[in-house]
Amino acid sequence: DLDLKVLDDLTCESIEGYMWSGTRASHAVERGKVAFAMTVMHGKLCRVGWSTAGASLNLGQDDQSFGYGGTAKKSNNNTFTDYGETYTIGDTITALIDFDANVVSYCKNGRWLGEAFRIPDWLRNVPMYPHILTKNCRVRMFFGEGDRTKFPQLPDGFNWLADVPKKKATPWAGGAKVEGQASVNRTEAP
């Protein structure tokens, strides 16, 4: 998106404009119980979640993406519903996807907020990418690489994206990485 700045492989901001700006990670997953986290560094207008390669970068506004925003709303298919609680600067939100149960859920600062979405059967086994959407906000992503002591422990059975043995990197117009660390990628998917 035009307003989004990728400051390094794990930090994004859109603090100079008034547009929503989205991006998804370079690696997707399609099985198991997987997580990534986002820490809000500036502002609070952001959403975090999961999407397919074909989803819009406007997280939660189509039927192929699932988001949770700082205003305590979950969103899918442009439907916004109360969920969890607000979050702001310093909060860490962990996005969890459970392909065994076809469920998306979230944690705030390590506390599970409950089930947010049931993934529809037609999206079963479709690769899902970590995804963020920001507006006047800076966030830092965590996929499991590096010092984990700064991040809350995951719920039982979940693994960080970095620990998934065979990460599914599904190439798309942005050129997903096949090896190495996960990172953000700001190119629109086809």
mmCIF file of N, CA, C and O in Angstrom, residues 87-178:
data_model
loop_
_atom_site.group_PDB
_atom_site.id
_atom_site.type_symbol
_atom_site.label_atom_id
_atom_site.label_comp_id
_atom_site.label_asym_id
_atom_site.label_seq_id
_atom_site.Cartn_x
_atom_site.Cartn_y
_atom_site.Cartn_z
ATOM 1 N N TYR A 87 -6.762 -2.699 22.390
ATOM 2 C CA TYR A 87 -5.316 -2.766 22.626
ATOM 3 C C TYR A 87 -4.660 -1.515 22.070
ATOM 4 O O TYR A 87 -5.223 -0.809 21.237
ATOM 5 N N THR A 88 -3.453 -1.223 22.595
ATOM 6 C CA THR A 88 -2.782 0.033 22.268
ATOM 7 C C THR A 88 -1.267 -0.131 22.408
ATOM 8 O O THR A 88 -0.765 -1.253 22.504
ATOM 9 N N ILE A 89 -0.563 0.984 22.487
ATOM 10 C CA ILE A 89 0.903 0.985 22.555
ATOM 11 C C ILE A 89 1.389 0.062 23.677
ATOM 12 O O ILE A 89 0.905 0.124 24.804
ATOM 13 N N GLY A 90 2.343 -0.794 23.324
ATOM 14 C CA GLY A 90 2.941 -1.718 24.283
ATOM 15 C C GLY A 90 2.263 -3.067 24.367
ATOM 16 O O GLY A 90 2.833 -4.012 24.909
ATOM 17 N N ASP A 91 1.055 -3.184 23.845
ATOM 18 C CA ASP A 91 0.361 -4.470 23.879
ATOM 19 C C ASP A 91 0.879 -5.399 22.783
ATOM 20 O O ASP A 91 1.209 -4.958 21.679
ATOM 21 N N THR A 92 0.942 -6.685 23.119
ATOM 22 C CA THR A 92 1.311 -7.722 22.157
ATOM 23 C C THR A 92 0.100 -8.597 21.902
ATOM 24 O O THR A 92 -0.480 -9.153 22.828
ATOM 25 N N ILE A 93 -0.267 -8.688 20.632
ATOM 26 C CA ILE A 93 -1.391 -9.514 20.214
ATOM 27 C C ILE A 93 -0.830 -10.721 19.473
ATOM 28 O O ILE A 93 -0.046 -10.574 18.531
ATOM 29 N N THR A 94 -1.218 -11.902 19.906
ATOM 30 C CA THR A 94 -0.800 -13.139 19.251
ATOM 31 C C THR A 94 -1.983 -13.671 18.450
ATOM 32 O O THR A 94 -3.073 -13.834 18.979
ATOM 33 N N ALA A 95 -1.728 -13.902 17.163
ATOM 34 C CA ALA A 95 -2.748 -14.457 16.270
ATOM 35 C C ALA A 95 -2.508 -15.957 16.144
ATOM 36 O O ALA A 95 -1.411 -16.388 15.793
ATOM 37 N N LEU A 96 -3.530 -16.743 16.449
ATOM 38 C CA LEU A 96 -3.430 -18.201 16.456
ATOM 39 C C LEU A 96 -4.347 -18.783 15.380
ATOM 40 O O LEU A 96 -5.485 -18.329 15.228
ATOM 41 N N ILE A 97 -3.843 -19.778 14.665
ATOM 42 C CA ILE A 97 -4.684 -20.494 13.719
ATOM 43 C C ILE A 97 -4.539 -21.982 13.982
ATOM 44 O O ILE A 97 -3.432 -22.490 14.131
ATOM 45 N N ASP A 98 -5.661 -22.655 14.130
ATOM 46 C CA ASP A 98 -5.698 -24.085 14.420
ATOM 47 C C ASP A 98 -6.381 -24.773 13.234
ATOM 48 O O ASP A 98 -7.601 -24.734 13.097
ATOM 49 N N PHE A 99 -5.561 -25.373 12.370
ATOM 50 C CA PHE A 99 -6.107 -26.027 11.182
ATOM 51 C C PHE A 99 -6.828 -27.330 11.518
ATOM 52 O O PHE A 99 -7.659 -27.785 10.748
ATOM 53 N N ASP A 100 -6.502 -27.932 12.667
ATOM 54 C CA ASP A 100 -7.196 -29.158 13.071
ATOM 55 C C ASP A 100 -8.668 -28.864 13.394
ATOM 56 O O ASP A 100 -9.562 -29.622 13.036
ATOM 57 N N ALA A 101 -8.914 -27.754 14.069
ATOM 58 C CA ALA A 101 -10.277 -27.365 14.448
ATOM 59 C C ALA A 101 -10.868 -26.315 13.503
ATOM 60 O O ALA A 101 -12.029 -25.952 13.643
ATOM 61 N N ASN A 102 -10.048 -25.805 12.573
ATOM 62 C CA ASN A 102 -10.455 -24.728 11.655
ATOM 63 C C ASN A 102 -10.919 -23.486 12.422
ATOM 64 O O ASN A 102 -11.997 -22.942 12.162
ATOM 65 N N VAL A 103 -10.065 -23.029 13.347
ATOM 66 C CA VAL A 103 -10.409 -21.915 14.227
ATOM 67 C C VAL A 103 -9.286 -20.884 14.237
ATOM 68 O O VAL A 103 -8.105 -21.229 14.242
ATOM 69 N N VAL A 104 -9.679 -19.609 14.261
ATOM 70 C CA VAL A 104 -8.750 -18.499 14.484
ATOM 71 C C VAL A 104 -9.088 -17.910 15.848
ATOM 72 O O VAL A 104 -10.260 -17.687 16.169
ATOM 73 N N SER A 105 -8.064 -17.658 16.649
ATOM 74 C CA SER A 105 -8.255 -17.015 17.951
ATOM 75 C C SER A 105 -7.070 -16.094 18.220
ATOM 76 O O SER A 105 -6.101 -16.064 17.461
ATOM 77 N N TYR A 106 -7.146 -15.361 19.325
ATOM 78 C CA TYR A 106 -6.122 -14.369 19.644
ATOM 79 C C TYR A 106 -5.817 -14.374 21.138
ATOM 80 O O TYR A 106 -6.659 -14.757 21.955
ATOM 81 N N CYS A 107 -4.626 -13.897 21.469
ATOM 82 C CA CYS A 107 -4.234 -13.618 22.845
ATOM 83 C C CYS A 107 -3.809 -12.158 22.925
ATOM 84 O O CYS A 107 -3.222 -11.623 21.983
ATOM 85 N N LYS A 108 -4.103 -11.520 24.058
ATOM 86 C CA LYS A 108 -3.597 -10.177 24.335
ATOM 87 C C LYS A 108 -2.648 -10.294 25.515
ATOM 88 O O LYS A 108 -3.050 -10.737 26.595
ATOM 89 N N ASN A 109 -1.389 -9.950 25.281
ATOM 90 C CA ASN A 109 -0.357 -10.021 26.320
ATOM 91 C C ASN A 109 -0.355 -11.381 27.012
ATOM 92 O O ASN A 109 -0.200 -11.488 28.226
ATOM 93 N N GLY A 110 -0.563 -12.440 26.235
ATOM 94 C CA GLY A 110 -0.493 -13.806 26.738
ATOM 95 C C GLY A 110 -1.797 -14.393 27.245
ATOM 96 O O GLY A 110 -1.863 -15.574 27.550
ATOM 97 N N ARG A 111 -2.848 -13.589 27.332
ATOM 98 C CA ARG A 111 -4.146 -14.066 27.824
ATOM 99 C C ARG A 111 -5.057 -14.382 26.650
ATOM 100 O O ARG A 111 -5.339 -13.520 25.822
ATOM 101 N N TRP A 112 -5.521 -15.637 26.590
ATOM 102 C CA TRP A 112 -6.374 -16.086 25.493
ATOM 103 C C TRP A 112 -7.705 -15.354 25.538
ATOM 104 O O TRP A 112 -8.338 -15.238 26.592
ATOM 105 N N LEU A 113 -8.160 -14.854 24.386
ATOM 106 C CA LEU A 113 -9.397 -14.083 24.309
ATOM 107 C C LEU A 113 -10.586 -14.892 23.807
ATOM 108 O O LEU A 113 -11.682 -14.356 23.661
ATOM 109 N N GLY A 114 -10.357 -16.176 23.535
ATOM 110 C CA GLY A 114 -11.442 -17.027 23.056
ATOM 111 C C GLY A 114 -11.454 -17.146 21.545
ATOM 112 O O GLY A 114 -10.733 -16.457 20.830
ATOM 113 N N GLU A 115 -12.293 -18.038 21.084
ATOM 114 C CA GLU A 115 -12.419 -18.276 19.646
ATOM 115 C C GLU A 115 -12.992 -17.030 18.966
ATOM 116 O O GLU A 115 -14.001 -16.491 19.405
ATOM 117 N N ALA A 116 -12.341 -16.612 17.883
ATOM 118 C CA ALA A 116 -12.830 -15.455 17.133
ATOM 119 C C ALA A 116 -13.596 -15.884 15.885
ATOM 120 O O ALA A 116 -14.645 -15.316 15.578
ATOM 121 N N PHE A 117 -13.065 -16.873 15.166
ATOM 122 C CA PHE A 117 -13.660 -17.290 13.900
ATOM 123 C C PHE A 117 -13.590 -18.795 13.725
ATOM 124 O O PHE A 117 -12.626 -19.424 14.141
ATOM 125 N N ARG A 118 -14.564 -19.331 13.044
ATOM 126 C CA ARG A 118 -14.516 -20.681 12.485
ATOM 127 C C ARG A 118 -14.229 -20.496 11.006
ATOM 128 O O ARG A 118 -14.958 -19.782 10.317
ATOM 129 N N ILE A 119 -13.155 -21.109 10.529
ATOM 130 C CA ILE A 119 -12.800 -21.002 9.119
ATOM 131 C C ILE A 119 -13.767 -21.871 8.319
ATOM 132 O O ILE A 119 -13.952 -23.041 8.647
ATOM 133 N N PRO A 120 -14.381 -21.329 7.273
ATOM 134 C CA PRO A 120 -15.341 -22.119 6.508
ATOM 135 C C PRO A 120 -14.669 -23.307 5.804
ATOM 136 O O PRO A 120 -13.496 -23.265 5.469
ATOM 137 N N ASP A 121 -15.447 -24.356 5.608
ATOM 138 C CA ASP A 121 -14.914 -25.577 4.992
ATOM 139 C C ASP A 121 -14.256 -25.318 3.642
ATOM 140 O O ASP A 121 -13.286 -25.971 3.294
ATOM 141 N N TRP A 122 -14.772 -24.382 2.863
ATOM 142 C CA TRP A 122 -14.201 -24.138 1.539
ATOM 143 C C TRP A 122 -12.791 -23.542 1.614
ATOM 144 O O TRP A 122 -12.059 -23.570 0.625
ATOM 145 N N LEU A 123 -12.377 -23.068 2.795
ATOM 146 C CA LEU A 123 -11.007 -22.583 2.984
ATOM 147 C C LEU A 123 -10.125 -23.607 3.708
ATOM 148 O O LEU A 123 -8.964 -23.319 4.002
ATOM 149 N N ARG A 124 -10.669 -24.791 3.996
ATOM 150 C CA ARG A 124 -9.887 -25.835 4.667
ATOM 151 C C ARG A 124 -8.665 -26.177 3.814
ATOM 152 O O ARG A 124 -8.758 -26.363 2.616
ATOM 153 N N ASN A 125 -7.507 -26.197 4.458
ATOM 154 C CA ASN A 125 -6.216 -26.518 3.828
ATOM 155 C C ASN A 125 -5.749 -25.495 2.798
ATOM 156 O O ASN A 125 -4.833 -25.767 2.031
ATOM 157 N N VAL A 126 -6.381 -24.327 2.758
ATOM 158 C CA VAL A 126 -5.881 -23.235 1.924
ATOM 159 C C VAL A 126 -4.790 -22.524 2.730
ATOM 160 O O VAL A 126 -4.998 -22.205 3.902
ATOM 161 N N PRO A 127 -3.618 -22.295 2.152
ATOM 162 C CA PRO A 127 -2.550 -21.618 2.893
ATOM 163 C C PRO A 127 -3.009 -20.250 3.407
ATOM 164 O O PRO A 127 -3.653 -19.486 2.689
ATOM 165 N N MET A 128 -2.665 -19.974 4.668
ATOM 166 C CA MET A 128 -3.004 -18.701 5.310
ATOM 167 C C MET A 128 -1.724 -17.961 5.683
ATOM 168 O O MET A 128 -0.785 -18.549 6.221
ATOM 169 N N TYR A 129 -1.711 -16.669 5.414
ATOM 170 C CA TYR A 129 -0.570 -15.801 5.692
ATOM 171 C C TYR A 129 -0.842 -14.939 6.918
ATOM 172 O O TYR A 129 -1.958 -14.412 7.063
ATOM 173 N N PRO A 130 0.159 -14.711 7.762
ATOM 174 C CA PRO A 130 0.036 -13.655 8.768
ATOM 175 C C PRO A 130 -0.207 -12.329 8.048
ATOM 176 O O PRO A 130 0.377 -12.071 6.984
ATOM 177 N N HIS A 131 -1.039 -11.481 8.627
ATOM 178 C CA HIS A 131 -1.476 -10.272 7.922
ATOM 179 C C HIS A 131 -1.711 -9.165 8.947
ATOM 180 O O HIS A 131 -2.230 -9.411 10.033
ATOM 181 N N ILE A 132 -1.332 -7.937 8.595
ATOM 182 C CA ILE A 132 -1.640 -6.769 9.429
ATOM 183 C C ILE A 132 -2.226 -5.669 8.554
ATOM 184 O O ILE A 132 -1.998 -5.622 7.350
ATOM 185 N N LEU A 133 -2.979 -4.799 9.180
ATOM 186 C CA LEU A 133 -3.544 -3.618 8.541
ATOM 187 C C LEU A 133 -3.378 -2.477 9.531
ATOM 188 O O LEU A 133 -3.756 -2.609 10.699
ATOM 189 N N THR A 134 -2.775 -1.360 9.098
ATOM 190 C CA THR A 134 -2.477 -0.265 10.021
ATOM 191 C C THR A 134 -2.985 1.072 9.489
ATOM 192 O O THR A 134 -3.116 1.267 8.289
ATOM 193 N N LYS A 135 -3.227 1.978 10.410
ATOM 194 C CA LYS A 135 -3.588 3.359 10.075
ATOM 195 C C LYS A 135 -3.023 4.240 11.186
ATOM 196 O O LYS A 135 -3.431 4.133 12.344
ATOM 197 N N ASN A 136 -2.062 5.080 10.820
ATOM 198 C CA ASN A 136 -1.402 5.944 11.798
ATOM 199 C C ASN A 136 -0.863 5.117 12.964
ATOM 200 O O ASN A 136 -1.136 5.383 14.127
ATOM 201 N N CYS A 137 -0.090 4.096 12.623
ATOM 202 C CA CYS A 137 0.362 3.123 13.615
ATOM 203 C C CYS A 137 1.700 2.507 13.191
ATOM 204 O O CYS A 137 1.986 2.387 12.002
ATOM 205 N N ARG A 138 2.514 2.117 14.159
ATOM 206 C CA ARG A 138 3.747 1.352 13.910
ATOM 207 C C ARG A 138 3.663 0.059 14.709
ATOM 208 O O ARG A 138 3.315 0.075 15.895
ATOM 209 N N VAL A 139 3.974 -1.062 14.050
ATOM 210 C CA VAL A 139 3.931 -2.366 14.714
ATOM 211 C C VAL A 139 5.209 -3.135 14.423
ATOM 212 O O VAL A 139 5.874 -2.914 13.418
ATOM 213 N N ARG A 140 5.529 -4.034 15.320
ATOM 214 C CA ARG A 140 6.671 -4.940 15.149
ATOM 215 C C ARG A 140 6.147 -6.364 15.213
ATOM 216 O O ARG A 140 5.414 -6.727 16.124
ATOM 217 N N MET A 141 6.533 -7.145 14.225
ATOM 218 C CA MET A 141 6.083 -8.527 14.118
ATOM 219 C C MET A 141 7.053 -9.470 14.821
ATOM 220 O O MET A 141 8.235 -9.177 14.938
ATOM 221 N N PHE A 142 6.533 -10.605 15.247
ATOM 222 C CA PHE A 142 7.364 -11.661 15.828
ATOM 223 C C PHE A 142 6.835 -12.992 15.311
ATOM 224 O O PHE A 142 5.664 -13.321 15.501
ATOM 225 N N PHE A 143 7.718 -13.730 14.631
ATOM 226 C CA PHE A 143 7.353 -15.022 14.059
ATOM 227 C C PHE A 143 7.984 -16.188 14.806
ATOM 228 O O PHE A 143 7.789 -17.331 14.445
ATOM 229 N N GLY A 144 8.770 -15.881 15.841
ATOM 230 C CA GLY A 144 9.388 -16.936 16.643
ATOM 231 C C GLY A 144 10.894 -16.954 16.584
ATOM 232 O O GLY A 144 11.530 -17.707 17.318
ATOM 233 N N GLU A 145 11.487 -16.115 15.729
ATOM 234 C CA GLU A 145 12.940 -16.056 15.670
ATOM 235 C C GLU A 145 13.455 -15.170 16.801
ATOM 236 O O GLU A 145 12.787 -14.252 17.240
ATOM 237 N N GLY A 146 14.647 -15.453 17.254
ATOM 238 C CA GLY A 146 15.262 -14.572 18.251
ATOM 239 C C GLY A 146 14.820 -14.841 19.670
ATOM 240 O O GLY A 146 14.395 -15.937 20.022
ATOM 241 N N ASP A 147 14.909 -13.793 20.492
ATOM 242 C CA ASP A 147 14.672 -13.882 21.933
ATOM 243 C C ASP A 147 13.181 -14.012 22.241
ATOM 244 O O ASP A 147 12.418 -13.057 22.155
ATOM 245 N N ARG A 148 12.782 -15.196 22.634
ATOM 246 C CA ARG A 148 11.365 -15.453 22.930
ATOM 247 C C ARG A 148 10.969 -15.036 24.340
ATOM 248 O O ARG A 148 9.786 -15.009 24.664
ATOM 249 N N THR A 149 11.932 -14.719 25.180
ATOM 250 C CA THR A 149 11.603 -14.354 26.558
ATOM 251 C C THR A 149 10.827 -13.043 26.625
ATOM 252 O O THR A 149 10.196 -12.751 27.630
ATOM 253 N N LYS A 150 10.857 -12.253 25.566
ATOM 254 C CA LYS A 150 10.135 -10.976 25.540
ATOM 255 C C LYS A 150 8.680 -11.147 25.127
ATOM 256 O O LYS A 150 7.932 -10.181 25.099
ATOM 257 N N PHE A 151 8.287 -12.377 24.780
ATOM 258 C CA PHE A 151 6.939 -12.623 24.287
ATOM 259 C C PHE A 151 6.228 -13.639 25.168
ATOM 260 O O PHE A 151 6.853 -14.550 25.696
ATOM 261 N N PRO A 152 4.912 -13.490 25.319
ATOM 262 C CA PRO A 152 4.156 -14.451 26.134
ATOM 263 C C PRO A 152 4.263 -15.862 25.556
ATOM 264 O O PRO A 152 4.426 -16.054 24.356
ATOM 265 N N GLN A 153 4.170 -16.832 26.452
ATOM 266 C CA GLN A 153 4.188 -18.235 26.034
ATOM 267 C C GLN A 153 2.913 -18.551 25.258
ATOM 268 O O GLN A 153 1.839 -18.028 25.550
ATOM 269 N N LEU A 154 3.041 -19.427 24.263
ATOM 270 C CA LEU A 154 1.890 -19.815 23.453
ATOM 271 C C LEU A 154 1.002 -20.817 24.195
ATOM 272 O O LEU A 154 1.488 -21.576 25.029
ATOM 273 N N PRO A 155 -0.284 -20.851 23.852
ATOM 274 C CA PRO A 155 -1.156 -21.896 24.416
ATOM 275 C C PRO A 155 -0.629 -23.280 24.028
ATOM 276 O O PRO A 155 0.064 -23.444 23.013
ATOM 277 N N ASP A 156 -0.972 -24.292 24.817
ATOM 278 C CA ASP A 156 -0.517 -25.663 24.572
ATOM 279 C C ASP A 156 -0.808 -26.101 23.139
ATOM 280 O O ASP A 156 -1.902 -25.884 22.624
ATOM 281 N N GLY A 157 0.177 -26.745 22.531
ATOM 282 C CA GLY A 157 0.016 -27.316 21.201
ATOM 283 C C GLY A 157 0.326 -26.377 20.052
ATOM 284 O O GLY A 157 0.422 -26.814 18.910
ATOM 285 N N PHE A 158 0.478 -25.083 20.319
ATOM 286 C CA PHE A 158 0.769 -24.123 19.256
ATOM 287 C C PHE A 158 2.272 -23.942 19.076
ATOM 288 O O PHE A 158 3.043 -24.068 20.026
ATOM 289 N N ASN A 159 2.668 -23.653 17.844
ATOM 290 C CA ASN A 159 4.066 -23.398 17.505
ATOM 291 C C ASN A 159 4.167 -22.040 16.831
ATOM 292 O O ASN A 159 3.259 -21.621 16.105
ATOM 293 N N TRP A 160 5.302 -21.378 17.032
ATOM 294 C CA TRP A 160 5.569 -20.150 16.302
ATOM 295 C C TRP A 160 5.754 -20.493 14.831
ATOM 296 O O TRP A 160 6.217 -21.581 14.484
ATOM 297 N N LEU A 161 5.430 -19.575 13.966
ATOM 298 C CA LEU A 161 5.589 -19.773 12.528
ATOM 299 C C LEU A 161 7.011 -20.231 12.197
ATOM 300 O O LEU A 161 7.209 -21.109 11.355
ATOM 301 N N ALA A 162 8.013 -19.680 12.873
ATOM 302 C CA ALA A 162 9.404 -20.047 12.615
ATOM 303 C C ALA A 162 9.703 -21.504 12.924
ATOM 304 O O ALA A 162 10.670 -22.065 12.405
ATOM 305 N N ASP A 163 8.876 -22.141 13.769
ATOM 306 C CA ASP A 163 9.126 -23.526 14.187
ATOM 307 C C ASP A 163 8.374 -24.563 13.361
ATOM 308 O O ASP A 163 8.555 -25.753 13.573
ATOM 309 N N VAL A 164 7.516 -24.104 12.466
ATOM 310 C CA VAL A 164 6.779 -25.052 11.645
ATOM 311 C C VAL A 164 7.795 -25.720 10.722
ATOM 312 O O VAL A 164 8.493 -25.046 9.965
ATOM 313 N N PRO A 165 7.928 -27.057 10.822
ATOM 314 C CA PRO A 165 9.009 -27.746 10.118
ATOM 315 C C PRO A 165 9.104 -27.442 8.633
ATOM 316 O O PRO A 165 10.176 -27.202 8.126
ATOM 317 N N LYS A 166 7.988 -27.468 7.942
ATOM 318 C CA LYS A 166 8.028 -27.225 6.501
ATOM 319 C C LYS A 166 7.076 -26.088 6.183
ATOM 320 O O LYS A 166 5.923 -26.310 5.838
ATOM 321 N N LYS A 167 7.580 -24.880 6.325
ATOM 322 C CA LYS A 167 6.754 -23.721 6.040
ATOM 323 C C LYS A 167 6.335 -23.751 4.584
ATOM 324 O O LYS A 167 7.135 -23.992 3.697
ATOM 325 N N LYS A 168 5.106 -23.515 4.353
ATOM 326 C CA LYS A 168 4.576 -23.474 2.994
ATOM 327 C C LYS A 168 4.723 -22.051 2.480
ATOM 328 O O LYS A 168 4.021 -21.156 2.906
ATOM 329 N N ALA A 169 5.668 -21.838 1.595
ATOM 330 C CA ALA A 169 5.832 -20.531 0.973
ATOM 331 C C ALA A 169 5.183 -20.592 -0.394
ATOM 332 O O ALA A 169 5.716 -21.165 -1.322
ATOM 333 N N THR A 170 3.997 -20.034 -0.493
ATOM 334 C CA THR A 170 3.248 -20.076 -1.739
ATOM 335 C C THR A 170 3.582 -18.817 -2.532
ATOM 336 O O THR A 170 3.213 -17.721 -2.125
ATOM 337 N N PRO A 171 4.287 -18.947 -3.647
ATOM 338 C CA PRO A 171 4.650 -17.744 -4.416
ATOM 339 C C PRO A 171 3.413 -17.011 -4.928
ATOM 340 O O PRO A 171 2.428 -17.621 -5.309
ATOM 341 N N TRP A 172 3.489 -15.701 -4.931
ATOM 342 C CA TRP A 172 2.457 -14.848 -5.502
ATOM 343 C C TRP A 172 3.162 -13.645 -6.073
ATOM 344 O O TRP A 172 4.382 -13.607 -6.120
ATOM 345 N N ALA A 173 2.458 -12.646 -6.500
ATOM 346 C CA ALA A 173 3.060 -11.511 -7.193
ATOM 347 C C ALA A 173 4.149 -10.838 -6.377
ATOM 348 O O ALA A 173 5.070 -10.263 -6.926
ATOM 349 N N GLY A 174 4.061 -10.910 -5.044
ATOM 350 C CA GLY A 174 5.062 -10.281 -4.193
ATOM 351 C C GLY A 174 6.320 -11.100 -4.061
ATOM 352 O O GLY A 174 7.304 -10.636 -3.519
ATOM 353 N N GLY A 175 6.328 -12.327 -4.549
ATOM 354 C CA GLY A 175 7.520 -13.155 -4.497
ATOM 355 C C GLY A 175 7.837 -13.656 -3.107
ATOM 356 O O GLY A 175 8.817 -13.242 -2.508
ATOM 357 N N ALA A 176 7.028 -14.547 -2.570
ATOM 358 C CA ALA A 176 7.250 -15.076 -1.223
ATOM 359 C C ALA A 176 8.603 -15.760 -1.132
ATOM 360 O O ALA A 176 9.058 -16.381 -2.076
ATOM 361 N N LYS A 177 9.245 -15.625 0.014
ATOM 362 C CA LYS A 177 10.508 -16.307 0.239
ATOM 363 C C LYS A 177 10.266 -17.797 0.366
ATOM 364 O O LYS A 177 9.243 -18.224 0.853
ATOM 365 N N VAL A 178 11.232 -18.576 -0.037
ATOM 366 C CA VAL A 178 11.122 -20.019 0.098
ATOM 367 C C VAL A 178 11.972 -20.501 1.262
ATOM 368 O O VAL A 178 11.656 -21.464 1.918
#
